[in-house]
Tab-separated table of C-alpha atoms in Angstrom:
chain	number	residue	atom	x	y	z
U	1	UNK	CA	157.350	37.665	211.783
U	2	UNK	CA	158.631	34.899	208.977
U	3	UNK	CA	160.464	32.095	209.945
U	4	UNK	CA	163.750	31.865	207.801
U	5	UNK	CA	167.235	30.246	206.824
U	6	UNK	CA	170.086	31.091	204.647
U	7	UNK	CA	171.827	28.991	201.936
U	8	UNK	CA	175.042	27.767	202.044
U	9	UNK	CA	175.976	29.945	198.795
U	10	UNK	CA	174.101	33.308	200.895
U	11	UNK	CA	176.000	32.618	204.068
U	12	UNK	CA	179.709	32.660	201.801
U	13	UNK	CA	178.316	35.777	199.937
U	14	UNK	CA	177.849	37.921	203.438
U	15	UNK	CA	180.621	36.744	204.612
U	16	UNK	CA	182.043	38.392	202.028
U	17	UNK	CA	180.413	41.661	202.177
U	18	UNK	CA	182.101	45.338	203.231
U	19	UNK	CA	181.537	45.632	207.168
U	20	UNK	CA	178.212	48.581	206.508
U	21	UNK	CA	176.788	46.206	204.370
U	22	UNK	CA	176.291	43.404	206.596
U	23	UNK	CA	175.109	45.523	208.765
U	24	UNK	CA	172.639	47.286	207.142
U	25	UNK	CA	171.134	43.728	205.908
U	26	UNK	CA	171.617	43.066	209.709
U	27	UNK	CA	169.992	45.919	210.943
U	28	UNK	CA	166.907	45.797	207.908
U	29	UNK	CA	165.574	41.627	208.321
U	30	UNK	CA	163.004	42.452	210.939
U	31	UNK	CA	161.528	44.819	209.154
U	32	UNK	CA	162.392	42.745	206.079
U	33	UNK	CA	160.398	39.760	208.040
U	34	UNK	CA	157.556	41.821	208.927
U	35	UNK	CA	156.881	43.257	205.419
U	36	UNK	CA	158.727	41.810	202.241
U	37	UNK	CA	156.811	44.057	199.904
U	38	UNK	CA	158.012	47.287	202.330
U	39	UNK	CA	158.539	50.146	199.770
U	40	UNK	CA	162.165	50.584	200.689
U	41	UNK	CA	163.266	46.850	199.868
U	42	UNK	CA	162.096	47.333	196.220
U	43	UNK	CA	160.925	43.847	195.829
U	44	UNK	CA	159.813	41.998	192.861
U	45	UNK	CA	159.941	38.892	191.730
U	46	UNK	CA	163.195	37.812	189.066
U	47	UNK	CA	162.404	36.499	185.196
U	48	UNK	CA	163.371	33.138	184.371
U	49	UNK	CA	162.758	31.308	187.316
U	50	UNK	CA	159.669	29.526	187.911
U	51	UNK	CA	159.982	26.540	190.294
U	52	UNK	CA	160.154	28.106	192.418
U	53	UNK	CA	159.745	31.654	192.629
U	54	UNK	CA	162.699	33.603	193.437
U	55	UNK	CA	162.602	37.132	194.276
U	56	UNK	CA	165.115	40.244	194.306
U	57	UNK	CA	165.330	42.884	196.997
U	58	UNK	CA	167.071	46.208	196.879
U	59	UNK	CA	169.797	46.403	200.566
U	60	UNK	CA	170.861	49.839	199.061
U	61	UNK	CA	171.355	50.912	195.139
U	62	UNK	CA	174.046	48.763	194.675
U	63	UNK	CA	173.640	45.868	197.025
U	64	UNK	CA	170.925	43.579	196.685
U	65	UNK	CA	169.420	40.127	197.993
U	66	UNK	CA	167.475	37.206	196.289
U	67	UNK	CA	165.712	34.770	198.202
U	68	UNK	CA	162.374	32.265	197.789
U	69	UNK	CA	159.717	31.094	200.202
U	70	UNK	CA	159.082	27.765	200.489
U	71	UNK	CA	155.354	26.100	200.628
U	72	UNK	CA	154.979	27.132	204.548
U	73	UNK	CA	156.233	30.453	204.091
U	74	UNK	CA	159.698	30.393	205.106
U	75	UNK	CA	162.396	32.585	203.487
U	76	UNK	CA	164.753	31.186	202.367
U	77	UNK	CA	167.766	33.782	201.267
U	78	UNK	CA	169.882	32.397	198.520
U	79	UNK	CA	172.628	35.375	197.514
U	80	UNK	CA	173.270	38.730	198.696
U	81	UNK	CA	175.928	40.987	197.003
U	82	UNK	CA	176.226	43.437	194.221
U	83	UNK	CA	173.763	43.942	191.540
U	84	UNK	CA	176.136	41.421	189.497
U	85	UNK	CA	174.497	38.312	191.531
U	86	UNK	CA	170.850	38.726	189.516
U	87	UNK	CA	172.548	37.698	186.207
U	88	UNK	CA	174.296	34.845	187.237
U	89	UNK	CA	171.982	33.078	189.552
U	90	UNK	CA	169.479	30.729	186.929
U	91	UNK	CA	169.059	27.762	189.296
């Protein structure tokens, strides 16, 4: 399993989140940890960023999750919340 860590701006976003959300994201990282390209999580990587890499995944139709890995491999989750948090993201 992936070693990982939340940003600041992640940890205000689920705080933020309705009470099933956080759950399911709760309930889905260690299967999330064990396979980041698992068919349900939708994964792919987002246009426009580079350096680094940051990559979307899907927490339900509406809800999703971006998050990079650094050079060792760990996750690092940078936003969760509706699909509103892909367009305004370009760090």
């Amino acid at each position: 399993m992936q070693k990982y860590q939340s940003t600041q701006q992640f940890e205000k976003s689920f705080s933020k989140l309705p009470e099933d959300i956080a759950e399911r994201f709760e309930k889905k990282l260690s299967l999330f940890l064990k396979d980041i390209f698992h068919p349900s999580f939708r994964t792919k990587k987002m246009d426009g960023f580079k350096n680094p890499s940051i990559w979307e995944a899907s927490l339900t139709m509406n809800y999703r999750f971006t998050f990079e890995m650094d050079t060792e491999g760990k996750i690092i989750f940078r936003n969760i919340g509706t699909h509103a948090i892909l367009g305004r993201e370009k760090v």
